[in-house]
mmCIF file of C-alpha atoms and ligand atoms in Angstrom:
data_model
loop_
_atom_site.group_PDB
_atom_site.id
_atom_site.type_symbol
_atom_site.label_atom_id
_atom_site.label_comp_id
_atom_site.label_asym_id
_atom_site.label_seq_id
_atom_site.Cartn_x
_atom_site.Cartn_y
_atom_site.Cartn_z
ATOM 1 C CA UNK Y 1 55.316 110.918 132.660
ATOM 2 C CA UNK Y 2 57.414 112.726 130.004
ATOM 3 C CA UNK Y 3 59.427 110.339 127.832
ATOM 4 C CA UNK Y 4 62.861 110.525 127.720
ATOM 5 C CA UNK Y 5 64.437 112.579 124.742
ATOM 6 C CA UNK Y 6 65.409 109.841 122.130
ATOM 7 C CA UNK Y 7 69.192 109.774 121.596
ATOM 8 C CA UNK Y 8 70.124 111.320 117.962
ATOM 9 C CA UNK Y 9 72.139 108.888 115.522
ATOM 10 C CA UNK Y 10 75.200 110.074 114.628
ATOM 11 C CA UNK Y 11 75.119 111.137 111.164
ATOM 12 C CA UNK Y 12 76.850 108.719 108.544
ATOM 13 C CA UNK Y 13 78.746 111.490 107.187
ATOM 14 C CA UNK Y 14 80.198 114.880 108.014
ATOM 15 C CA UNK Y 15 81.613 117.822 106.442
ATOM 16 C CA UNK Y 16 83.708 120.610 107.627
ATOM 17 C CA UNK Y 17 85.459 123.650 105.590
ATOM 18 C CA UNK Y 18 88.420 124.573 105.534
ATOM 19 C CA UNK Y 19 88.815 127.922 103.275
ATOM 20 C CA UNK Y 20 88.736 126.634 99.900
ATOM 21 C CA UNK Y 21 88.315 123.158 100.431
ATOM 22 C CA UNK Y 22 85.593 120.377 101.719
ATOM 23 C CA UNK Y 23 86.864 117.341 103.622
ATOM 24 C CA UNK Y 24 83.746 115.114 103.508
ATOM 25 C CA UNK Y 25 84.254 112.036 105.912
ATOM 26 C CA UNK Y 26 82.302 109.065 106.304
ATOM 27 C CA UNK Y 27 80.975 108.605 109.825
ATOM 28 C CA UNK Y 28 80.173 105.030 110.274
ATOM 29 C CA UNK Y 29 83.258 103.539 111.721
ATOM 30 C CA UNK Y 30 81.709 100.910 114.213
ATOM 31 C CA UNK Y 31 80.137 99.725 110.741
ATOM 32 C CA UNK Y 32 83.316 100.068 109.027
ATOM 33 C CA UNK Y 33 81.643 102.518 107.115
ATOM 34 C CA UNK Y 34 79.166 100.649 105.424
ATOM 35 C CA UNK Y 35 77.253 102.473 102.989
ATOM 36 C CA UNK Y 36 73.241 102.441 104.678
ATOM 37 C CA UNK Y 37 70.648 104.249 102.012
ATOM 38 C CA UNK Y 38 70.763 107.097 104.172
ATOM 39 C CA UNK Y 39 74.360 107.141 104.200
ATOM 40 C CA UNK Y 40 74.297 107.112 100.587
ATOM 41 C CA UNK Y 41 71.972 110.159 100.420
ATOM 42 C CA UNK Y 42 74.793 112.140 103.046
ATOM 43 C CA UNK Y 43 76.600 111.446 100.651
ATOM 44 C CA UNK Y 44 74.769 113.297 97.893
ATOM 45 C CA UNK Y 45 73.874 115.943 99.807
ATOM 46 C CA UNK Y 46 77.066 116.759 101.269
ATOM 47 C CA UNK Y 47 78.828 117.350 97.517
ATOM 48 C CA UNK Y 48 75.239 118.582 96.223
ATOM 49 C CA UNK Y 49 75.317 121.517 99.324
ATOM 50 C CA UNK Y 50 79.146 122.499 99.043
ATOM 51 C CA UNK Y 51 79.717 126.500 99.478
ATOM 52 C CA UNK Y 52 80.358 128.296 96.798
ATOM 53 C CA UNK Y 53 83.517 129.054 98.340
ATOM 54 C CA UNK Y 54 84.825 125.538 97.590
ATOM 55 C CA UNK Y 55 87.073 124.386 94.936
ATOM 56 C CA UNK Y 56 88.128 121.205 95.882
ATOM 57 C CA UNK Y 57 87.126 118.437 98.076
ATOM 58 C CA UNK Y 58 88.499 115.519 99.980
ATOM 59 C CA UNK Y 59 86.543 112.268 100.739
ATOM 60 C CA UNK Y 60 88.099 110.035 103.391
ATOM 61 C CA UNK Y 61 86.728 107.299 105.803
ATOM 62 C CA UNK Y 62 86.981 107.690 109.902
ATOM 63 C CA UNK Y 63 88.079 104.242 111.608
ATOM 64 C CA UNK Y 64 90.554 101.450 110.169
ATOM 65 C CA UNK Y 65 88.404 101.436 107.050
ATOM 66 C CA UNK Y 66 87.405 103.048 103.979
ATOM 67 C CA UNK Y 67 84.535 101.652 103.227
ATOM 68 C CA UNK Y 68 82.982 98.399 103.361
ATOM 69 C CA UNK Y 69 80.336 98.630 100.841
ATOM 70 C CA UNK Y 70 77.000 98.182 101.038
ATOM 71 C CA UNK Y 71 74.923 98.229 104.259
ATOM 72 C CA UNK Y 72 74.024 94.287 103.865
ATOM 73 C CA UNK Y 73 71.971 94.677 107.019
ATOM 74 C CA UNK Y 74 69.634 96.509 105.001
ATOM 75 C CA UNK Y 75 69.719 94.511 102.007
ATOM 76 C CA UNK Y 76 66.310 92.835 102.949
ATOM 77 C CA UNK Y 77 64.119 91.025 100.312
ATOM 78 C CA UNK Y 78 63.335 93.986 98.287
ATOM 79 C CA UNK Y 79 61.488 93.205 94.815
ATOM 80 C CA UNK Y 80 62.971 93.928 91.760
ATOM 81 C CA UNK Y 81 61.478 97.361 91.288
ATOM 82 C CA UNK Y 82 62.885 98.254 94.734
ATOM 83 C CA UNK Y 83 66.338 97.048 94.009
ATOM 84 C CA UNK Y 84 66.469 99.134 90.291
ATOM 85 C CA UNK Y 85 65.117 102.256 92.366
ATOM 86 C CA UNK Y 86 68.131 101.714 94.780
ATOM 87 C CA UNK Y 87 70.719 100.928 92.591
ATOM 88 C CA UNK Y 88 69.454 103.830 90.546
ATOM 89 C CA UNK Y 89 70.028 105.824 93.879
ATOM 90 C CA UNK Y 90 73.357 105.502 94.230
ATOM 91 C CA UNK Y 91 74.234 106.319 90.845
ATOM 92 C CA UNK Y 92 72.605 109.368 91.034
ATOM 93 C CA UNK Y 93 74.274 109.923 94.356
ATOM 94 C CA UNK Y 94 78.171 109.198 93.231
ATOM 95 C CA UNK Y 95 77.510 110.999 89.911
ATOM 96 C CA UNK Y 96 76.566 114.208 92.268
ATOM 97 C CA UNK Y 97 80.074 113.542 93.392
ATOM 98 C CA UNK Y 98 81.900 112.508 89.704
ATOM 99 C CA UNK Y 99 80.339 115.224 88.018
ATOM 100 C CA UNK Y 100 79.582 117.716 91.163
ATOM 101 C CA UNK Y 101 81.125 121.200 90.895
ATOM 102 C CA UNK Y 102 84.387 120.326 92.297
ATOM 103 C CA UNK Y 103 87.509 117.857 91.781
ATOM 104 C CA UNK Y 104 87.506 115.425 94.681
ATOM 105 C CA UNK Y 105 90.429 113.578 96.029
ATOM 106 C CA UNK Y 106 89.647 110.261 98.040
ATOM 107 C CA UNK Y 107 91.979 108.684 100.329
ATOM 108 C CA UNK Y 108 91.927 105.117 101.050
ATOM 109 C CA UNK Y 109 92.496 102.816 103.401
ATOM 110 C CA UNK Y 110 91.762 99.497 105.225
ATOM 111 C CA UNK Y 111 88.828 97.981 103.327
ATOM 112 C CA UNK Y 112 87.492 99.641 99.995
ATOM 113 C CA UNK Y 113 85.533 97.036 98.956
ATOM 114 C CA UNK Y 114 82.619 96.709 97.193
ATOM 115 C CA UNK Y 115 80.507 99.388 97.446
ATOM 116 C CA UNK Y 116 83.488 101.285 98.198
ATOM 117 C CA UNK Y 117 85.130 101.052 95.643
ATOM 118 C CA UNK Y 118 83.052 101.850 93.371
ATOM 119 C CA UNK Y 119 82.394 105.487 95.292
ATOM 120 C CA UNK Y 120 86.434 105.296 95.244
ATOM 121 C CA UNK Y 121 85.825 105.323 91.623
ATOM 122 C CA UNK Y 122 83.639 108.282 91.337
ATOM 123 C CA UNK Y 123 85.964 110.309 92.532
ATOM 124 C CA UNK Y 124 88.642 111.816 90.519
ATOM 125 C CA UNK Y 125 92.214 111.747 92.548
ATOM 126 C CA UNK Y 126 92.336 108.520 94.405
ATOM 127 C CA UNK Y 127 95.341 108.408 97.675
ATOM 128 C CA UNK Y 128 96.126 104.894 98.688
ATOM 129 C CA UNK Y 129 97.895 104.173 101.962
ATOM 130 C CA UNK Y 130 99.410 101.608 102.706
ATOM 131 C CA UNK Y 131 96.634 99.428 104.326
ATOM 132 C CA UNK Y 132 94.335 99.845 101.703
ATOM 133 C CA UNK Y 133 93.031 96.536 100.003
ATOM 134 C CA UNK Y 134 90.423 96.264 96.768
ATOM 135 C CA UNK Y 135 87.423 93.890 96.332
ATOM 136 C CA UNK Y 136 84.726 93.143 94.629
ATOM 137 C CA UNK Y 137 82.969 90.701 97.325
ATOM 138 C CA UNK Y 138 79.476 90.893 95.210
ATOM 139 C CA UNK Y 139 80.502 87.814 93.521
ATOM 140 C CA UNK Y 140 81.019 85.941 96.436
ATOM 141 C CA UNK Y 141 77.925 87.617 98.091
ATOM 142 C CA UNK Y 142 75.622 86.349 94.884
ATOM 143 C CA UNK Y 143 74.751 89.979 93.919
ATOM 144 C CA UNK Y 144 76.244 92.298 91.262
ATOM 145 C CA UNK Y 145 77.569 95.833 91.503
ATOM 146 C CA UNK Y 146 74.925 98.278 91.673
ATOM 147 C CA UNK Y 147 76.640 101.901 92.207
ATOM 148 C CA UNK Y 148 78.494 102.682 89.034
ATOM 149 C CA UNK Y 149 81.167 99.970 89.415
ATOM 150 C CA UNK Y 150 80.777 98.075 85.908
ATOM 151 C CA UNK Y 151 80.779 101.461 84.187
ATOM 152 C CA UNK Y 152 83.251 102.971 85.974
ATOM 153 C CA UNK Y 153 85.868 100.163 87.091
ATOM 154 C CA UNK Y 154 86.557 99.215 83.693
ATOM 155 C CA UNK Y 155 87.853 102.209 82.645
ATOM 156 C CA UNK Y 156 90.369 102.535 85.793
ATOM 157 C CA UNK Y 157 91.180 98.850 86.150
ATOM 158 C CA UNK Y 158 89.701 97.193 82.652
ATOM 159 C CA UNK Y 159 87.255 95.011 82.252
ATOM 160 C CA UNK Y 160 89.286 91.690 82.582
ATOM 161 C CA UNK Y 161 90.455 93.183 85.759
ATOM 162 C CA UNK Y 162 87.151 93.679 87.421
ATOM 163 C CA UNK Y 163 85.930 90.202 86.196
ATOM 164 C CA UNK Y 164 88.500 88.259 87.673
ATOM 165 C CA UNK Y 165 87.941 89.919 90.652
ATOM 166 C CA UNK Y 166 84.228 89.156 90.986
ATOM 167 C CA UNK Y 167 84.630 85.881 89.684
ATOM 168 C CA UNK Y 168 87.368 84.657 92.168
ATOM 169 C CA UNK Y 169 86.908 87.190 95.289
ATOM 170 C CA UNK Y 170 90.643 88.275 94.795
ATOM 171 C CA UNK Y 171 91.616 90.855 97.061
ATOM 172 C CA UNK Y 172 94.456 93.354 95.387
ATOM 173 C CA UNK Y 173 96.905 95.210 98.162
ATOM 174 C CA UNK Y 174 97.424 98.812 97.993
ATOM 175 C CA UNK Y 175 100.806 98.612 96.684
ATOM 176 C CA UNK Y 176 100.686 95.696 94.099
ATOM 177 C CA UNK Y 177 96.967 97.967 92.940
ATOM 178 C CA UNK Y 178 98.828 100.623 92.049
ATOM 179 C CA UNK Y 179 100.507 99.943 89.171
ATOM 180 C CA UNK Y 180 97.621 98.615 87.918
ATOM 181 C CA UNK Y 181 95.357 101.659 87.919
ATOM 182 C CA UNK Y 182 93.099 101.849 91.072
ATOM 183 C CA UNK Y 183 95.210 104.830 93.122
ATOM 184 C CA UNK Y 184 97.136 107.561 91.674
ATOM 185 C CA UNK Y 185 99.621 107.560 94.852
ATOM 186 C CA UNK Y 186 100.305 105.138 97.498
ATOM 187 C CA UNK Y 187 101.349 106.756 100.955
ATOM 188 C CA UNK Y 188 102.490 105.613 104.111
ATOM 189 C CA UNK Y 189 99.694 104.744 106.652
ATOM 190 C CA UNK Y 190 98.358 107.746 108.413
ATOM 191 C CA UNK Y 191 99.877 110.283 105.833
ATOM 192 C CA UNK Y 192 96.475 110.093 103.344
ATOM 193 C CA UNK Y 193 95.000 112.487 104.614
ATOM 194 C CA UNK Y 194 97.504 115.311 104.244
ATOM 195 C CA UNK Y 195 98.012 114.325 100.812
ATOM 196 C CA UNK Y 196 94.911 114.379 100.012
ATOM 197 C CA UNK Y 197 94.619 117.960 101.267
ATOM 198 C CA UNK Y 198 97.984 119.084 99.899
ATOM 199 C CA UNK Y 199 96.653 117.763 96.380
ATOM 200 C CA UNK Y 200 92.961 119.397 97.164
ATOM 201 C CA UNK Y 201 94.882 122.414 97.457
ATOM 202 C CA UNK Y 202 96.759 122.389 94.394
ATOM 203 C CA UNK Y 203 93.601 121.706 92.599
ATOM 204 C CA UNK Y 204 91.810 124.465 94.088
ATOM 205 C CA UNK Y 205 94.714 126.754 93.163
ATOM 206 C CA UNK Y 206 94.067 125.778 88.844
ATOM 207 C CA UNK Y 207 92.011 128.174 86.720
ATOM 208 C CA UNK Y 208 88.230 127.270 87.616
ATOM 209 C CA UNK Y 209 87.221 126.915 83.696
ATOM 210 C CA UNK Y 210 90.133 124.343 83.570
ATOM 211 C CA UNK Y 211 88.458 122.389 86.367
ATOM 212 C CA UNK Y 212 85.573 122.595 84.858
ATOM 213 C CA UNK Y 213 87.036 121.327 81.848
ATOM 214 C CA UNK Y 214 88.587 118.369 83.157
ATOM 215 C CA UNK Y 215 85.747 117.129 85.319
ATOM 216 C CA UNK Y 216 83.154 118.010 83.030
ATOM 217 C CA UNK Y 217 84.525 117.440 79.627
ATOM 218 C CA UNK Y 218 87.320 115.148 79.351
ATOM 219 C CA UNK Y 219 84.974 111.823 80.909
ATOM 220 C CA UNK Y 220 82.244 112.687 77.776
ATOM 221 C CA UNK Y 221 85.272 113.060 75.410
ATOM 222 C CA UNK Y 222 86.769 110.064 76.429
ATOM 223 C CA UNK Y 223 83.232 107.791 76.749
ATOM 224 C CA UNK Y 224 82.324 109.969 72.723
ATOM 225 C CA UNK Y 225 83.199 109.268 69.345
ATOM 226 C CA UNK Y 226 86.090 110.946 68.056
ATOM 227 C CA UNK Y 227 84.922 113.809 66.092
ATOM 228 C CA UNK Y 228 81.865 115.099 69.071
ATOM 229 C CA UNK Y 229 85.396 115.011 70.916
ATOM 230 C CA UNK Y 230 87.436 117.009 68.811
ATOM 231 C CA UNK Y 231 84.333 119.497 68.554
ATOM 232 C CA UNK Y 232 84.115 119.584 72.130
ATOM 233 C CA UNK Y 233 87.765 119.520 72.801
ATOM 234 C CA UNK Y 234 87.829 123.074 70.776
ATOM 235 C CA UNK Y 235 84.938 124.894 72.341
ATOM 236 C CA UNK Y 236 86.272 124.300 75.880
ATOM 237 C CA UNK Y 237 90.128 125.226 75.190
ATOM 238 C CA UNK Y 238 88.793 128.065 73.512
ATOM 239 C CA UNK Y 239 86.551 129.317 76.493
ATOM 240 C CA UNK Y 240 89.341 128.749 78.891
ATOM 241 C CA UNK Y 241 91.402 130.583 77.081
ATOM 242 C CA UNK Y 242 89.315 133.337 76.585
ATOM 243 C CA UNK Y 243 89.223 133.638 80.649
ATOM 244 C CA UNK Y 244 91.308 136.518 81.977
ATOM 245 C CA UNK Y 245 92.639 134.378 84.518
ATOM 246 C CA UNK Y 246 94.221 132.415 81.640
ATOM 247 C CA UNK Y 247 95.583 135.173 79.874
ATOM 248 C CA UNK Y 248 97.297 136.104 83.465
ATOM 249 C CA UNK Y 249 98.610 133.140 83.821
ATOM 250 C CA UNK Y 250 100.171 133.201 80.418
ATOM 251 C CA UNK Y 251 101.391 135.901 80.713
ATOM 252 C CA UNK Y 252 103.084 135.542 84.332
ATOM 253 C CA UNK Y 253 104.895 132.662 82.446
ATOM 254 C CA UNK Y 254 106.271 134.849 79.854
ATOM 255 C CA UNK Y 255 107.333 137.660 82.261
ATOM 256 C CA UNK Y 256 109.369 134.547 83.892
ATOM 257 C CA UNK Y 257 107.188 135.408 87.329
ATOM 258 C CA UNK Y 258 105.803 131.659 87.092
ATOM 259 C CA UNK Y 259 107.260 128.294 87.550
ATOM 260 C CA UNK Y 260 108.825 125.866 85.399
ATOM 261 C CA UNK Y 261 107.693 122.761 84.986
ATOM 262 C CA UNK Y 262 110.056 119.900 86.691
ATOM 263 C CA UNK Y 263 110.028 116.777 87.922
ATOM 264 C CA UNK Y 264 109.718 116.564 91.457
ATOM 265 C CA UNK Y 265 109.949 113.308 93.992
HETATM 266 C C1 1HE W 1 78.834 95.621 108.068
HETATM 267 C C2 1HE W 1 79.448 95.593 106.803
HETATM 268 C C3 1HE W 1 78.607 95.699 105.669
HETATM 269 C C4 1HE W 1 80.977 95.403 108.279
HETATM 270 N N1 1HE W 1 77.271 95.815 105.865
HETATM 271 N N2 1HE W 1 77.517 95.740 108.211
HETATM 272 N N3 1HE W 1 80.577 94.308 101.577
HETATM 273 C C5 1HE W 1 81.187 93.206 102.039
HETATM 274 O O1 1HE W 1 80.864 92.084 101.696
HETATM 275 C C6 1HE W 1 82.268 93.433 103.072
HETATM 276 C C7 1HE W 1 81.815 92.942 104.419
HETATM 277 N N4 1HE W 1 82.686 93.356 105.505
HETATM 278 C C8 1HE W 1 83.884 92.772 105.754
HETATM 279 O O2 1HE W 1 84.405 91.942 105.036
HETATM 280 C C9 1HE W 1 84.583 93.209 107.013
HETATM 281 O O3 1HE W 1 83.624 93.759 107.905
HETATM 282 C C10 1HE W 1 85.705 94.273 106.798
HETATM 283 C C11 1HE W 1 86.899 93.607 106.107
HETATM 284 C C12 1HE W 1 85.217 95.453 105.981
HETATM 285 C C13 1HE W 1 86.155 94.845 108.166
HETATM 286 O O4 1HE W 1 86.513 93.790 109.037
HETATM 287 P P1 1HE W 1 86.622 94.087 110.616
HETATM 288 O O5 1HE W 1 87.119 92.829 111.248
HETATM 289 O O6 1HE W 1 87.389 95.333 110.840
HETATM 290 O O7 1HE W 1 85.126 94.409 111.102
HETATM 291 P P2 1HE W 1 83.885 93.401 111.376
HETATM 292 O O8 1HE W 1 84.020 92.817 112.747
HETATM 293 O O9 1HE W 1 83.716 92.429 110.267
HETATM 294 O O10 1HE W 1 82.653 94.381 111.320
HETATM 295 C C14 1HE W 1 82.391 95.342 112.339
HETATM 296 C C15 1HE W 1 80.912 95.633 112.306
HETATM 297 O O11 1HE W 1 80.579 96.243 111.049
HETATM 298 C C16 1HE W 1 80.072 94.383 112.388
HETATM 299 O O12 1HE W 1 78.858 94.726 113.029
HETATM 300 P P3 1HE W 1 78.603 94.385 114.594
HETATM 301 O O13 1HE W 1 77.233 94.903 114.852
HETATM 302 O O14 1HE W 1 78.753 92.890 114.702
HETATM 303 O O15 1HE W 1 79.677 95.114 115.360
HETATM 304 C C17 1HE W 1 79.783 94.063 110.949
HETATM 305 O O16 1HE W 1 78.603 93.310 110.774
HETATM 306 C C18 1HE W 1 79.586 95.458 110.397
HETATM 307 N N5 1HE W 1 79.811 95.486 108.953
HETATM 308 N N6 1HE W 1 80.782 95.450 106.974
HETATM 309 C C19 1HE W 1 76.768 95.839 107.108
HETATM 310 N N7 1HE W 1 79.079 95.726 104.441
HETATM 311 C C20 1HE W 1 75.319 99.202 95.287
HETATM 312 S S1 1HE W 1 75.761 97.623 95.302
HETATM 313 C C21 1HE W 1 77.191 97.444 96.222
HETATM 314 C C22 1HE W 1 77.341 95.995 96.625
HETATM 315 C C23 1HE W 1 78.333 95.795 97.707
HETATM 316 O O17 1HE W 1 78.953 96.705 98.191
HETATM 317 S S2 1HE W 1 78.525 94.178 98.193
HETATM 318 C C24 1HE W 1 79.870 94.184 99.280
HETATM 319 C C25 1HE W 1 79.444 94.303 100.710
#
């Protein structure tokens, strides 16, 4: 008797290309995309694996959700060697993403909790809609954050911020979040997405050596002491500079063939 061919699992995360950019999705919507190990390694490997051809990527969430954190189904009764070697994982995962070779814009919505938010936080464009709500349930759930979250949410939300939320299981709403630092925009629901593209875009459109700058450089600066920064600071305006697509640029702006810059709405 031949056995039946096994069904294959979806895969918790997908990518697809469009010219210069890389909209990464996760795939676990019946699961509201909770974030399973092998999700988490997707996850790597999708930014780790990007084309050369890409400048900019987009990281959004299919379903009514974001993200809802961890996989707690899988959170069995690991030791505590087990648990470092996992939290270890994901920070080497979301760093792949924070300092990968391209910007990435995330869009939010429904639940970014947990887990969530703290990949939310390795990115470095963040696109609220509407729906979107913030949490920190680890408090409640008698664990800590394990992907990045108390180095990272601090310096988007402060420390204070991130304590009361752990302490009290306070859940922020997109639009009362975003004065307080956790999305650069707040859009209507269903309209993420093309923001996050039309922003992807713009990025992908900058000077590659000022990417590079920004996502490499700027985090160290800011985490450094003052003078490594200064020293640093000077090397990498100097190299970008010394690109020919700088000097271009410059130029174009002299010859009045670029734009001004202006507010817009
Ligand atoms: C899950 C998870 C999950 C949903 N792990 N399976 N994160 C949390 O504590 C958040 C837990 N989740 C929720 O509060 C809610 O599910 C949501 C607000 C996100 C969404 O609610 P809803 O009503 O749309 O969905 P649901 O009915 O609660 O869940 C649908 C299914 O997804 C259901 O499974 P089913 O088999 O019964 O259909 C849920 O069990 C499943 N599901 N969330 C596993 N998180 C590196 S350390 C990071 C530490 C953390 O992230 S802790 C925070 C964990």
């Amino acid at each position: 008797m031949t056995a039946a061919p096994l069904a294959k699992a979806p895969k918790p995360v997908s990518t697809r290309i469009d010219g210069e950019i890389a909209v990464v999705r996760l795939d676990r919507p019946q699961k509201r995309n909770a974030l399973s190990d092998e999700a988490v390694l997707a996850l790597e490997a999708a930014f780790r694996n990007l084309p050369q051809t890409v400048k900019a990527a987009v990281l959004h969430g299919a379903g009514e959700h974001f993200s809802a954190g961890l996989d707690l189904s899988e959170l069995a009764d690991a030791g505590l060697n087990e648990a470092i070697d996992h939290s270890r994982m994901w920070h080497r995962a979301f760093e792949a993403i924070e300092f990968g070779r391209v910007p990435v814009v995330s869009v939010l919505h429904g639940a970014v909790v947990g887990g969530g938010l703290e990949l939310a936080a390795a990115t470095h464009i963040r696109v609220a809609e509407k729906s979107a709500f913030y949490a920190l349930p680890e408090g409640q759930r008698g664990i800590f954050v394990g992907g990045g979250g108390s180095v990272r949410l601090p310096r988007l939300i402060g420390a204070s911020r991130m304590m009361e939320m752990m302490l009290t299981g306070r859940v922020y709403r997109a639009e009362e979040a975003y004065p307080l630092g956790f999305s650069h925009y707040v859009v209507t629901d269903g309209e993420g997405l093309a923001k996050g593209l039309d922003l992807a875009r713009k990025i992908a459109g900058n000077a590659g050596r000022t990417n590079f700058a920004l996502i490499q450089a700027l985090p160290r600066i800011a985490d450094g002491d003052r003078a490594s920064g200064y020293l640093i600071e000077a090397l990498m305006s100097a190299i970008a500079q010394d690109d020919e697509e700088a000097k271009a640029r410059m130029r174009a702006f002299l010859e009045k063939r670029a734009g001004k810059v202006a507010p817009k709405d």
